[in-house]
Amino acid sequence: IHRSNLAGMGVLPLVFKNGESWKSLGLDGTETYDIVGVDKVSPRCTLAVTAKKPDGKEIKFDVMCRLDTEIEIEYFKHGGILPYVLRNMAK
């Protein structure tokens, strides 16, 4: 899915940094994730992620937030384009 469509649906698009990947970090999809700074996102900011494996091991890494414009940030904060438009219409 294109990153702008994700932003329009209220989904936070993230990209690994510094040549990292799920494979190089040892991620396999069983982890739970804590993303620090989501409440203060800005275009293309860096966010800190902690992935916790079921055995308790933690993997820490940074990602780039791919909300590239202020309007994409507004869509994300409202949960997508539709809630954003409806809230503005209700004002």
Tab-separated table of C-alpha atoms in Angstrom:
chain	number	residue	atom	x	y	z
A	1	ILE	CA	0.000	0.000	0.000
A	2	HIS	CA	1.325	3.417	-0.900
A	3	ARG	CA	2.441	5.416	2.134
A	4	SER	CA	0.073	8.324	1.417
A	5	ASN	CA	-2.869	5.882	1.399
A	6	LEU	CA	-1.732	4.573	4.793
A	7	ALA	CA	-1.631	8.118	6.157
A	8	GLY	CA	-5.098	8.746	4.721
A	9	MET	CA	-6.401	5.707	6.581
A	10	GLY	CA	-4.841	6.867	9.855
A	11	VAL	CA	-2.038	4.281	9.756
A	12	LEU	CA	1.475	5.415	10.698
A	13	PRO	CA	3.912	4.534	7.874
A	14	LEU	CA	7.416	3.800	9.196
A	15	VAL	CA	10.661	3.010	7.370
A	16	PHE	CA	13.775	1.344	8.763
A	17	LYS	CA	16.861	3.567	8.898
A	18	ASN	CA	20.570	3.093	8.178
A	19	GLY	CA	20.207	0.047	5.929
A	20	GLU	CA	18.395	-1.898	8.655
A	21	SER	CA	15.607	-4.355	7.909
A	22	TRP	CA	13.349	-6.711	9.820
A	23	LYS	CA	15.776	-9.467	8.960
A	24	SER	CA	18.946	-7.666	10.063
A	25	LEU	CA	17.278	-6.712	13.365
A	26	GLY	CA	16.075	-10.270	13.990
A	27	LEU	CA	12.366	-9.418	13.930
A	28	ASP	CA	9.941	-12.211	13.086
A	29	GLY	CA	6.461	-10.784	13.743
A	30	THR	CA	5.965	-12.285	17.204
A	31	GLU	CA	7.086	-9.082	18.934
A	32	THR	CA	5.041	-6.369	20.573
A	33	TYR	CA	6.131	-2.847	19.729
A	34	ASP	CA	6.432	0.379	21.686
A	35	ILE	CA	6.909	3.476	19.528
A	36	VAL	CA	8.015	6.578	21.422
A	37	GLY	CA	7.004	10.032	20.205
A	38	VAL	CA	3.912	9.208	18.155
A	39	ASP	CA	2.018	11.990	19.930
A	40	LYS	CA	4.602	14.537	18.726
A	41	VAL	CA	5.177	13.459	15.121
A	42	SER	CA	6.446	15.927	12.553
A	43	PRO	CA	7.163	15.369	8.852
A	44	ARG	CA	9.858	12.708	8.405
A	45	CYS	CA	10.821	12.677	12.070
A	46	THR	CA	12.764	9.889	13.733
A	47	LEU	CA	10.936	7.673	16.217
A	48	ALA	CA	12.432	5.209	18.690
A	49	VAL	CA	11.025	1.681	18.621
A	50	THR	CA	11.379	-1.085	21.179
A	51	ALA	CA	10.369	-4.534	19.970
A	52	LYS	CA	9.801	-7.031	22.757
A	53	LYS	CA	10.079	-10.736	21.954
A	54	PRO	CA	7.836	-13.271	23.723
A	55	ASP	CA	10.871	-14.389	25.791
A	56	GLY	CA	11.330	-10.805	27.072
A	57	LYS	CA	14.322	-9.889	24.892
A	58	GLU	CA	14.140	-6.290	23.681
A	59	ILE	CA	15.412	-4.939	20.366
A	60	LYS	CA	15.747	-1.155	20.111
A	61	PHE	CA	16.037	0.723	16.832
A	62	ASP	CA	15.060	3.985	15.142
A	63	VAL	CA	12.670	4.405	12.233
A	64	MET	CA	11.721	7.297	9.993
A	65	CYS	CA	8.113	8.411	10.175
A	66	ARG	CA	6.860	8.745	6.584
A	67	LEU	CA	4.167	11.271	7.276
A	68	ASP	CA	5.645	13.765	4.838
A	69	THR	CA	3.281	16.744	5.113
A	70	GLU	CA	1.372	18.595	7.808
A	71	ILE	CA	-1.979	17.506	6.319
A	72	GLU	CA	-0.917	13.834	6.502
A	73	ILE	CA	-0.125	14.395	10.188
A	74	GLU	CA	-3.602	15.868	10.695
A	75	TYR	CA	-5.198	12.874	8.945
A	76	PHE	CA	-3.195	10.520	11.164
A	77	LYS	CA	-4.094	12.372	14.367
A	78	HIS	CA	-7.785	12.192	13.456
A	79	GLY	CA	-7.670	8.496	12.514
A	80	GLY	CA	-7.869	9.068	8.755
A	81	ILE	CA	-9.331	11.390	6.137
A	82	LEU	CA	-12.982	10.535	6.812
A	83	PRO	CA	-12.915	11.325	10.557
A	84	TYR	CA	-10.903	14.481	9.770
A	85	VAL	CA	-13.506	15.699	7.267
A	86	LEU	CA	-16.453	14.777	9.503
A	87	ARG	CA	-14.944	16.600	12.487
A	88	ASN	CA	-14.363	19.692	10.370
A	89	MET	CA	-17.923	19.554	9.037
A	90	ALA	CA	-19.278	19.265	12.578
A	91	LYS	CA	-17.560	22.486	13.690
